[in-house]
Coordinates of C-alpha atoms in Angstrom, one line a residue:
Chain A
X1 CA -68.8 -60.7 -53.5
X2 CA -68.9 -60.5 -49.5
X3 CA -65.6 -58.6 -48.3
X4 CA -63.8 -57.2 -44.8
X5 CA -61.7 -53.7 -45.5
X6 CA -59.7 -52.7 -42.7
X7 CA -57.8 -49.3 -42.1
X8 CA -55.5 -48.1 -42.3
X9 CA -53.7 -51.2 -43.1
X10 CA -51.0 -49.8 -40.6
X11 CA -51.0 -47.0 -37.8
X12 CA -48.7 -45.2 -35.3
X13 CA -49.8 -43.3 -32.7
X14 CA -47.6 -41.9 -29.5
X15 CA -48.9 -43.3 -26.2
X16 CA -51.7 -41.6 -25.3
X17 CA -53.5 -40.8 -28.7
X18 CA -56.2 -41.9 -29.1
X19 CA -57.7 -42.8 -32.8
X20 CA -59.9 -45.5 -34.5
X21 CA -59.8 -48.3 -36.6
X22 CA -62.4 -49.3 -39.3
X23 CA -63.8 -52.4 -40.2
X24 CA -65.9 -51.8 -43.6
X25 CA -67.7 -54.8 -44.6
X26 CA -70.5 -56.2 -47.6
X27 CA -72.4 -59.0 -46.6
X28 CA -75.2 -60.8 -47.7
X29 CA -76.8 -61.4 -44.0
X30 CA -74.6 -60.6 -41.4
X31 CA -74.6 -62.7 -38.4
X32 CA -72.2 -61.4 -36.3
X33 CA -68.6 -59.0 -36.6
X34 CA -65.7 -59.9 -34.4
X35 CA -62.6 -58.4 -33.5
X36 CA -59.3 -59.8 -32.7
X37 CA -55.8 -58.9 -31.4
X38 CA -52.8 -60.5 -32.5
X39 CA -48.9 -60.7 -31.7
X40 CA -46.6 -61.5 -34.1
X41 CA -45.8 -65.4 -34.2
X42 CA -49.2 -66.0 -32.3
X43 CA -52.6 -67.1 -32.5
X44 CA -55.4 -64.2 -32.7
X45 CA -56.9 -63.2 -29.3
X46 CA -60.7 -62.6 -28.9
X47 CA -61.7 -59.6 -28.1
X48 CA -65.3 -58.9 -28.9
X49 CA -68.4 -60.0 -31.1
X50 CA -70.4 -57.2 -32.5
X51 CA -74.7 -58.5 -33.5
X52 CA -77.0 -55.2 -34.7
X53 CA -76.2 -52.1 -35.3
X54 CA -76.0 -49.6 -32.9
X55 CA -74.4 -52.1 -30.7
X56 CA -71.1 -51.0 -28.7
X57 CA -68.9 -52.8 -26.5
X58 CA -65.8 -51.8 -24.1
X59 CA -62.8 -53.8 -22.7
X60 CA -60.3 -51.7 -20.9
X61 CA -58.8 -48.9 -23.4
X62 CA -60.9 -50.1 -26.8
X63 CA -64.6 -49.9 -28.0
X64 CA -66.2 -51.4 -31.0
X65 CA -69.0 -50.0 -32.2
X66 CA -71.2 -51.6 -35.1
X67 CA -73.2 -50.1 -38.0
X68 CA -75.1 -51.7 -40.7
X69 CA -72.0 -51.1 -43.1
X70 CA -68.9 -50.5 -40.8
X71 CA -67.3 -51.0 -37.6
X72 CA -64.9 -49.0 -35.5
X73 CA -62.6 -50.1 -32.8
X74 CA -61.6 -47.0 -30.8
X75 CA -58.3 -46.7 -28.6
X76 CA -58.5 -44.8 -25.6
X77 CA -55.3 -43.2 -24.9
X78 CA -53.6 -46.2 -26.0
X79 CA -50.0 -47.9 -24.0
X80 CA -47.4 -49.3 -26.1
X81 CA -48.4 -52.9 -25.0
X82 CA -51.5 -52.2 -27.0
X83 CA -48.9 -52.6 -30.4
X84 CA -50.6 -55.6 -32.2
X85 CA -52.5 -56.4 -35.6
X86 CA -56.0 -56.0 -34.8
X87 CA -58.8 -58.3 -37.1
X88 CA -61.9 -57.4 -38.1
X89 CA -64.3 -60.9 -39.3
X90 CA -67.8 -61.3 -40.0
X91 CA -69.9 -64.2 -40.3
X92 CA -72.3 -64.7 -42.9
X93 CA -76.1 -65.8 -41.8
X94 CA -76.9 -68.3 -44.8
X95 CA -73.9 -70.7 -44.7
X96 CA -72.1 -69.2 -41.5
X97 CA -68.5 -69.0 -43.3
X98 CA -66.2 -66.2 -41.8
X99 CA -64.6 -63.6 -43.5
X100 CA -61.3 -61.8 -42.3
X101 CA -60.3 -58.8 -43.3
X102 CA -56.6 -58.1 -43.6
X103 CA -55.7 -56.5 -40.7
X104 CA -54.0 -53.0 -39.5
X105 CA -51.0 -53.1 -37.7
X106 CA -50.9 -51.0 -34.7
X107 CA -47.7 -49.9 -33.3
X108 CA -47.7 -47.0 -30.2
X109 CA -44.6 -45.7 -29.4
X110 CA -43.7 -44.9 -25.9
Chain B
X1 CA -51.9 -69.9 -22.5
X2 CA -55.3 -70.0 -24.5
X3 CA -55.8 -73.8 -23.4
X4 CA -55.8 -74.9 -27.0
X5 CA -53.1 -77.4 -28.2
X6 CA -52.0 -77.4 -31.6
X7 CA -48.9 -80.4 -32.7
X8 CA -46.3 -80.5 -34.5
X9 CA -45.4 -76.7 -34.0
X10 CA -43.4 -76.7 -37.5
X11 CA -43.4 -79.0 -40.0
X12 CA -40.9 -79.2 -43.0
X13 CA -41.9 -81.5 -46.0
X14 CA -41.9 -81.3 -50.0
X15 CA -44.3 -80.9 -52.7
X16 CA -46.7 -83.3 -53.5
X17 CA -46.4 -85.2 -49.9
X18 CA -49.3 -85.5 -47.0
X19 CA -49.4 -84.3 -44.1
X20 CA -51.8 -84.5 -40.8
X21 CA -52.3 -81.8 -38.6
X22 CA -53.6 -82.0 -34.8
X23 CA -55.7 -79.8 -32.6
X24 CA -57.1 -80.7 -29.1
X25 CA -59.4 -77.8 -27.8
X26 CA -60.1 -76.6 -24.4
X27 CA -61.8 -78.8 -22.1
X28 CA -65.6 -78.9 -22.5
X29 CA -65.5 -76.8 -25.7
X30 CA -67.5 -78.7 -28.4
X31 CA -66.6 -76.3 -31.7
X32 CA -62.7 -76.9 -33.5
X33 CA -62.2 -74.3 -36.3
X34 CA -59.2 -74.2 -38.4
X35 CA -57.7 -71.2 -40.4
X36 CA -54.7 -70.8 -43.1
X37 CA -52.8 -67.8 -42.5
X38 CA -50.2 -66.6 -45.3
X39 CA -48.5 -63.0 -45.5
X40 CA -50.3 -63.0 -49.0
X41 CA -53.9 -64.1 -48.3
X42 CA -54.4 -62.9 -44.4
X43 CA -56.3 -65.1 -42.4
X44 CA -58.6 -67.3 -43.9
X45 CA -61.0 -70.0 -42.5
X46 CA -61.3 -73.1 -43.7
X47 CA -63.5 -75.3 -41.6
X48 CA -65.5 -75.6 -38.9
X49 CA -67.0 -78.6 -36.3
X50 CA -69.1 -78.8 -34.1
X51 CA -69.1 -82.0 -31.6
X52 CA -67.8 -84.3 -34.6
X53 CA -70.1 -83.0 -37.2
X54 CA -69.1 -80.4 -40.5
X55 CA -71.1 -76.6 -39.1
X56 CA -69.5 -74.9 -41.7
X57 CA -66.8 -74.9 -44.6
X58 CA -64.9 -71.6 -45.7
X59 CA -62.1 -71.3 -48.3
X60 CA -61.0 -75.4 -48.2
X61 CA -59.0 -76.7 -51.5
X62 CA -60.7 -80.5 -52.6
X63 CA -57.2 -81.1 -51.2
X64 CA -57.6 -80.6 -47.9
X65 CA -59.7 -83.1 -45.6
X66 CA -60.6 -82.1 -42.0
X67 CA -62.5 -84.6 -38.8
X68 CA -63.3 -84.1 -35.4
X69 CA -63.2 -87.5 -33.2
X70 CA -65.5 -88.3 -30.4
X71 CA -63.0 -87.2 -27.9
X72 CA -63.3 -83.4 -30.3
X73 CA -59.9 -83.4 -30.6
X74 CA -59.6 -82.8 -34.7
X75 CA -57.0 -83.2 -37.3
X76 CA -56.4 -81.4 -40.7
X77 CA -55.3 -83.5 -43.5
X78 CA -53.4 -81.6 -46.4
X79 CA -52.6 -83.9 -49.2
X80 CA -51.2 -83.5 -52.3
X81 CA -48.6 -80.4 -50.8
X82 CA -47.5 -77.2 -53.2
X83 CA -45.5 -74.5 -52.5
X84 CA -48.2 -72.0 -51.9
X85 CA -49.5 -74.6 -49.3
X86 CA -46.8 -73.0 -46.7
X87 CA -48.6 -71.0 -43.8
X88 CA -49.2 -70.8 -40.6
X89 CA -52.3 -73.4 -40.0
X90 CA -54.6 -72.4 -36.6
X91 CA -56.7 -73.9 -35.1
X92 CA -59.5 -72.5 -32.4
X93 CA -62.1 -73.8 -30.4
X94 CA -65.1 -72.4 -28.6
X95 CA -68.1 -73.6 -26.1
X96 CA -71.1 -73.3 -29.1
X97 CA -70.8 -71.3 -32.2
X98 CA -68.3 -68.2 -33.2
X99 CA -70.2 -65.5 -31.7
X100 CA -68.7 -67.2 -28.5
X101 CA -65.3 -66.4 -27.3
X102 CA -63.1 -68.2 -29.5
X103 CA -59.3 -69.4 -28.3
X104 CA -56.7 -69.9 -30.7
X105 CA -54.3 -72.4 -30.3
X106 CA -50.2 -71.5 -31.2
X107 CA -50.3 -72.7 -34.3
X108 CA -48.5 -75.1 -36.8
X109 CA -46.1 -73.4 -39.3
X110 CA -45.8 -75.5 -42.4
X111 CA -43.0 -75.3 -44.9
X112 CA -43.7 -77.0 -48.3
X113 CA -40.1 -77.4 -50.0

């Protein structure tokens, strides 16, 4: 069965540490791998899509970075407005249905 | 503000009623996806259009019913209401397909009595 396992399911860092979150995933042809950021109460935010492996991508303080069975979203000496549940989904080639994983909970404390 | 508007914001109703759920995406995007999200179950996702027509179909009970008019503003129909039905219901739209940017709207919270 296709899945999305994120972890740790929740993380605290002090501002400034830097760390990574993973994004394990088993897929019958993936299409694509997204990430998300999301505040309590609200809709996710996009944040990046993720094709082959070996791909990487940077916005401000995080990089993903995609292999054939994983992704990572690194932090960057993270600020405590960076404190959000962060999404890991793929998206499967033959019917194009997306799968979320559960999340980790990201909280930096100042 | 992600552009995408999402009505009513909460919605209170019982078991076994229907209700219909409305999503109007951002000007000129021609995709509407809807997810469920429940502290249980994560976020899951249900449908997806693509300028009026069915592109793909996640996780959706018989009991739920989804269309996207020729003005791409869509509705979600959930009929037939159970407990477990209570969530938050998103919707999200984008230009093309996923792999675009996609931009949730605020979401509906539904509460099945």
């Amino acid at each position: 069965e296709d899945q999305v396992t994120q972890s740790p399911e929740a993380l605290r860092l002090q501002e400034g540490e830097s760390s990574s979150l993973n994004c394990s995933y088993t897929v019958s042809g993936l299409r694509g791998l997204f990430w998300y950021r999301q505040d309590p109460g609200k809709g996710p935010e996009f944040l990046f899509t993720l094709y082959s492996a070996g791909e990487e991508k940077e916005k401000e303080r995080l990089k993903a970075t995609l292999t054939k069975k994983e992704s990572f979203l690194h932090i960057t000496a993270p600020k405590p407005e960076d404190s959000a549940t962060y999404l890991c989904a793929v998206q499967r080639n033959r019917d194009d249905k997306i799968i979320f994983g559960k999340g980790t909970r990201l909280h930096i404390l100042p | 503000d992600s552009g995408v508007t999402q009505t009513p914001k909460h919605l209170i109703t019982a078991t076994g009623q229907r209700v219909t759920l409305r999503c109007s995406p951002r000007s000129g995007d021609l995709s509407v996806y809807w997810y469920q999200q429940s502290l249980d179950q994560g976020l899951q996702f249900l449908i997806h259009y693509y300028n009026g027509e069915e592109r793909a179909k996640g996780n959706i009970l018989e009991r739920f019913s989804a269309q996207q008019f020729p003005d791409l503003h869509s509705e979600l129909n959930l009929s037939s209401l159970e407990l477990g039905d209570s969530a938050l219901y998103f919707c999200a739209s984008s230009v093309d397909g996923p792999y675009n940017e996609q931009f949730f709207g605020p979401g509906t919270r539904l509460t099945v009595l």
